[in-house]
XYZ file of C-alpha atoms in Angstrom:
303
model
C -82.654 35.470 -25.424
C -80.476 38.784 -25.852
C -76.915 38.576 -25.932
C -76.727 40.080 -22.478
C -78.759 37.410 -21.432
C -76.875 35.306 -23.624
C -73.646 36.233 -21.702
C -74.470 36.067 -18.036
C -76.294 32.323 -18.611
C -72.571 31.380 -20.362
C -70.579 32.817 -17.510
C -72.229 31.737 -14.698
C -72.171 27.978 -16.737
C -68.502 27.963 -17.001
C -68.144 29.182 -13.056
C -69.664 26.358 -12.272
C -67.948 24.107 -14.413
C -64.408 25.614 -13.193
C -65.465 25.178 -9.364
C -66.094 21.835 -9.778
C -63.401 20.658 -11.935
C -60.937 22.829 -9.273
C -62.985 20.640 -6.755
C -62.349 17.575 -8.627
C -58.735 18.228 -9.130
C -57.963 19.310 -5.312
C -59.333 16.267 -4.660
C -57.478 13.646 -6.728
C -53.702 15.822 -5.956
C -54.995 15.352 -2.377
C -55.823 18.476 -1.164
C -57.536 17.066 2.090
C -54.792 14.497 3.541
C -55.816 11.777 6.245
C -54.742 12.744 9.339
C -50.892 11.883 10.182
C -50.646 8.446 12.494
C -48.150 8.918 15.491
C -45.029 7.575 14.625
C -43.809 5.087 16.830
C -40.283 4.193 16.140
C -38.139 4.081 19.080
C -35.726 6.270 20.063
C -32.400 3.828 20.720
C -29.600 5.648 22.568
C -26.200 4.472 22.549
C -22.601 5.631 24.432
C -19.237 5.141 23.556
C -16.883 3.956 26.149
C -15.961 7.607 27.818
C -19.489 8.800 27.585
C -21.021 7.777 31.005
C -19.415 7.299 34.589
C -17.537 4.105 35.632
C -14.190 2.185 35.812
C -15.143 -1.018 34.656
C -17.204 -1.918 32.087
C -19.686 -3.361 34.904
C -19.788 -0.002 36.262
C -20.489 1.545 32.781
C -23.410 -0.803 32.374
C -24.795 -0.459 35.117
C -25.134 3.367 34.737
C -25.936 2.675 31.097
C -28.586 0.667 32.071
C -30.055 2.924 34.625
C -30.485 5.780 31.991
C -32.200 3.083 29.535
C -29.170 3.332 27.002
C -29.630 0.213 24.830
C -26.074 0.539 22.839
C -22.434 0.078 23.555
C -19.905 1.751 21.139
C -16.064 0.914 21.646
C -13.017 1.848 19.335
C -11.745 -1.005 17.599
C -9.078 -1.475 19.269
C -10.791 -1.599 22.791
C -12.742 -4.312 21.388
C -10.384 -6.488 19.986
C -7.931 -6.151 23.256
C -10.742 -6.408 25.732
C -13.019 -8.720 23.997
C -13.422 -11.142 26.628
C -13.789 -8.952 29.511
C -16.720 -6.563 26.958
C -18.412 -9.981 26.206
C -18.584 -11.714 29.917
C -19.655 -7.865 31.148
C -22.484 -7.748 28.113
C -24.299 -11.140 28.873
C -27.398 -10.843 30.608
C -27.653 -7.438 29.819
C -30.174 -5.169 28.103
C -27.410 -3.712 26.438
C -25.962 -4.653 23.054
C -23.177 -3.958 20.695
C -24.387 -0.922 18.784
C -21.322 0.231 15.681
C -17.916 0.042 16.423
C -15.885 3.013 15.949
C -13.029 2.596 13.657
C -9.932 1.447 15.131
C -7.907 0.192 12.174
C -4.380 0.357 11.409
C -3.631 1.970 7.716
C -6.555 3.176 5.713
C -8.058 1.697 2.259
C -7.288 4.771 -0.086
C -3.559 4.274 0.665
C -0.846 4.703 -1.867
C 1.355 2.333 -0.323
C 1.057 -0.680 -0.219
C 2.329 -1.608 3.761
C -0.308 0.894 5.000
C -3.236 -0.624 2.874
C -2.021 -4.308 4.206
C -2.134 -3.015 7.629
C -6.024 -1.770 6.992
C -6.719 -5.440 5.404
C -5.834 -6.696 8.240
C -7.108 -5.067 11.153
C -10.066 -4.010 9.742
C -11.356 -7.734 9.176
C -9.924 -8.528 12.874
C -12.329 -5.879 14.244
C -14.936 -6.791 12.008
C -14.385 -10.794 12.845
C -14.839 -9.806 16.684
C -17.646 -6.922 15.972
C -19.529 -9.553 14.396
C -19.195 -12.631 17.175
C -20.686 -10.250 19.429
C -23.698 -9.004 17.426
C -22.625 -5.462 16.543
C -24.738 -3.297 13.862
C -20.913 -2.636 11.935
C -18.076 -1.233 11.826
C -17.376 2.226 11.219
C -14.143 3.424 8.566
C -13.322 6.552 6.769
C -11.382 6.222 3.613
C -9.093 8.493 4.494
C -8.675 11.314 6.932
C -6.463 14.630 6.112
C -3.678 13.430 7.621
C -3.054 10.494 5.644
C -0.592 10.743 3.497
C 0.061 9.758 0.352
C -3.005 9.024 -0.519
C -5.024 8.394 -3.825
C -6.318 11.176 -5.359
C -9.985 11.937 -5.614
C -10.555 11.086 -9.017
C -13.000 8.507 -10.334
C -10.561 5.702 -10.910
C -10.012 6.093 -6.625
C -13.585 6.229 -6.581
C -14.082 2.666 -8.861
C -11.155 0.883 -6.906
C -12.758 1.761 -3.409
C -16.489 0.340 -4.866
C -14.662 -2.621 -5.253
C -12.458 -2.701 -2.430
C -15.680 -2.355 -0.290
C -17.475 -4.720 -2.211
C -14.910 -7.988 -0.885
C -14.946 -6.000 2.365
C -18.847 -5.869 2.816
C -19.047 -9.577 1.403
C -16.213 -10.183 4.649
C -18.575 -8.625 6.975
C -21.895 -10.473 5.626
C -20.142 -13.589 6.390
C -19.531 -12.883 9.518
C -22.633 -11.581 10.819
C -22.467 -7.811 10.286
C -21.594 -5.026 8.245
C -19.381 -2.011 7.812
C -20.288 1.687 7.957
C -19.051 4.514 6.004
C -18.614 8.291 7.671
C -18.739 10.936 5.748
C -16.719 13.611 7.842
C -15.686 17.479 7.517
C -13.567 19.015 5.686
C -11.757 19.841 8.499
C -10.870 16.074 9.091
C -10.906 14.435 5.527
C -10.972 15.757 2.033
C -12.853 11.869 0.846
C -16.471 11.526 1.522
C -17.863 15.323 3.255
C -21.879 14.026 2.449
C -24.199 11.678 3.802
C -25.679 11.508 0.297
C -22.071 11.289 -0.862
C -21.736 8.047 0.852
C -25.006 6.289 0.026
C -23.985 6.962 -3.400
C -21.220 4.566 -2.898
C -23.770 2.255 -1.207
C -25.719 2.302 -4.132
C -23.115 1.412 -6.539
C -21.047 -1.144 -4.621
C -24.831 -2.674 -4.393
C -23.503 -4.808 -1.523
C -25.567 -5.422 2.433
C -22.459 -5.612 3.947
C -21.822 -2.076 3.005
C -23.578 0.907 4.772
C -23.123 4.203 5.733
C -23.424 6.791 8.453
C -24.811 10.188 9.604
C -22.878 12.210 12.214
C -24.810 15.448 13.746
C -21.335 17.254 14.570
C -20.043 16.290 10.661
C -23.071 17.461 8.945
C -22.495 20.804 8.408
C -21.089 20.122 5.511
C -24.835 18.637 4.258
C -27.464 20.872 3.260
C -29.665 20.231 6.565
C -30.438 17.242 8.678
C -33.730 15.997 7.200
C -32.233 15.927 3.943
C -28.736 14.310 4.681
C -30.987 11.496 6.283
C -33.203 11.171 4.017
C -31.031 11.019 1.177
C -29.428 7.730 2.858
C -32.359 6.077 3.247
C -32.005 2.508 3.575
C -28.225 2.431 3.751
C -28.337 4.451 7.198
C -27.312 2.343 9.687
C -25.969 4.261 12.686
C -25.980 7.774 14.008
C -23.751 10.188 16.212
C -24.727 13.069 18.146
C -22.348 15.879 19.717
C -23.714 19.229 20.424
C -23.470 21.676 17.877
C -21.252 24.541 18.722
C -18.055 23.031 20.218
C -18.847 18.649 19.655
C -19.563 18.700 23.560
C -22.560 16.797 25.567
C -25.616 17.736 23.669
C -27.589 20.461 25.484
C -23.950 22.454 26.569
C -24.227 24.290 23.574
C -27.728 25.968 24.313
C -30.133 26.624 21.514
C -27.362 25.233 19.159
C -27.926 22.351 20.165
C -31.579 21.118 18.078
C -31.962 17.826 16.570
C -35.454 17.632 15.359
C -35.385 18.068 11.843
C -32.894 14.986 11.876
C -34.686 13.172 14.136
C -37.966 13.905 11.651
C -36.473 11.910 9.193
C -35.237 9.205 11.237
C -38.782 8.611 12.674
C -39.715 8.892 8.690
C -37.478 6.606 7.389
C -38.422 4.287 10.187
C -34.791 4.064 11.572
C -34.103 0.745 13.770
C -31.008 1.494 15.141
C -28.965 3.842 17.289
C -28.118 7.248 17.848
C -24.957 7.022 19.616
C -22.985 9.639 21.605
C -19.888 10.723 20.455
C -18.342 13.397 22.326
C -17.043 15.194 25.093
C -18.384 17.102 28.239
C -17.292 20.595 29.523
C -19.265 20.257 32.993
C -19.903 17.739 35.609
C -20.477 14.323 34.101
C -23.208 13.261 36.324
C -25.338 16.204 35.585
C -24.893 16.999 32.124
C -24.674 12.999 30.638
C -28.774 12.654 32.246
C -29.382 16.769 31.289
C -28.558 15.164 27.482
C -30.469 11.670 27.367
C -33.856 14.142 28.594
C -33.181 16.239 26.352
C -32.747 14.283 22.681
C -35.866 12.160 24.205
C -37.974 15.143 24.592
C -36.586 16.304 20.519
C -37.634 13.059 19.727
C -40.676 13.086 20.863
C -41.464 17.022 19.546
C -40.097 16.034 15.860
């Protein structure tokens, strides 16, 4: 053998070789995935009290009911003052008690001390009658922009609200249910802008009586929907939804208004509970309220 001959046996040897170890390694990274399953985890819509049409709370129901909402948000204070009349209007229903939105007196990250009583206080009265009726949590910000004084965002606020939630969640476990932390804008709160933000607290208070929150309208401030979900994983207990351009019925705000990548990770993550509604309506109630309910069902369905 010449070394021409020599040369072309070599190379077409090692051509071989490198096809079939690329072969081999496409192989074992997974180059060739199974084919994706269909998801099937439910899309569970829920209203707050103003979302659909009715006077009483029968009335709300009963157009609730015939849109297939499964969840019932109030404020807590609506709950506490109307609890009878909410539970005797809930039984035999499909409906439940999704999150309860906020409702407190005070606020935790409060400098004085009668404003932090007054959030002790309420806050485990809402939470006492969230939980007798089955609710997923209740929802609390820290501290919004407008309350004042407040403790400064430093990491000593940060290690006294970990514990302050701690006894809080440990409250709510005992009673059946849980609260929720919302991240919000900076428009509305200078504590807590992230979804990831907040499941870092999650993480650290290490309690199940403490979760956390993603809010469609609020997440601007996140780097995109999939990711803001994602990074809450677990701790993601309850959703809102506004359209995207002006926090009205979604669908009003046209093209704006897209959910999917959001509702991707939900489906991901396996997400049990709801995606509530909370927000207003520029048109005709009866038209757009239905117009919205197609239309995150269809997203859902495309993500």
């Amino acid at each position: 053998m010449n070394r021409q001959e020599f040369l072309k046996v070599t190379l077409a040897g090692a051509a071989t070789v490198m096809a079939g170890g690329a072969t081999s390694l496409l192989t074992s990274c997974g180059a060739a995935p199974k084919a994706a399953t269909k998801n099937d985890t439910p899309l569970r819509l829920s209203f707050q009290s103003g979302t659909g049409i009715g006077e009483s709370y029968a009335e709300k129901f009963d157009y609730m009911e015939s849109l297939g909402i499964e969840g019932f948000e109030p404020g807590g204070n609506e709950l506490v003052r109307n609890y009878d009349e909410i539970a005797k209007a809930l039984e035999g229903r499909n409906i439940k008690l999704s999150a309860i939105c906020a409702g407190f007196e005070g606020f935790i990250l409060a400098e004085e001390q009668a404003a932090k009583d007054a959030f002790d206080t309420s806050m485990r009265t809402i939470v006492d009658a969230a939980g007798s009726l089955g609710s997923t949590g209740v929802i609390m910000v820290p501290a919004f922009n407008h309350q004042v004084p407040c403790r400064p965002h430093t990491q000593e606020t940060r290690d006294f609200l970990c514990a302050e939630l701690k006894a809080l969640g440990d409250y709510a476990l005992s009673k059946g249910t849980t609260v929720i932390l919302e991240p919000l804008n900076r428009g509305e709160a200078f504590y807590l802008r992230l979804v990831s933000d907040a499941a870092a607290i999650c993480r650290d208070v290490a309690n199940d009586g403490v979760m956390c929150m993603g809010d469609f309208w609020h997440m601007k401030e996140d780097t995109g929907d999939y990711a803001a979900f994602m990074s809450a994983g677990k701790y993601l207990r309850h959703v809102h939804v506004a359209s995207r351009g002006g926090r009205s019925m979604p669908g009003e705000d046209g093209e704006l208004d897209n959910y999917k990548e959001g509702f991707r990770a939900l489906k991901e993550l396996g997400y049990p509970y709801y995606v509530s509604f909370e927000c207003g309506c520029r048109s005709d109630r009866s038209v757009a309220v239905p117009a919205a309910v197609e239309l995150l069902r269809r997203q859902w369905e495309e993500a």
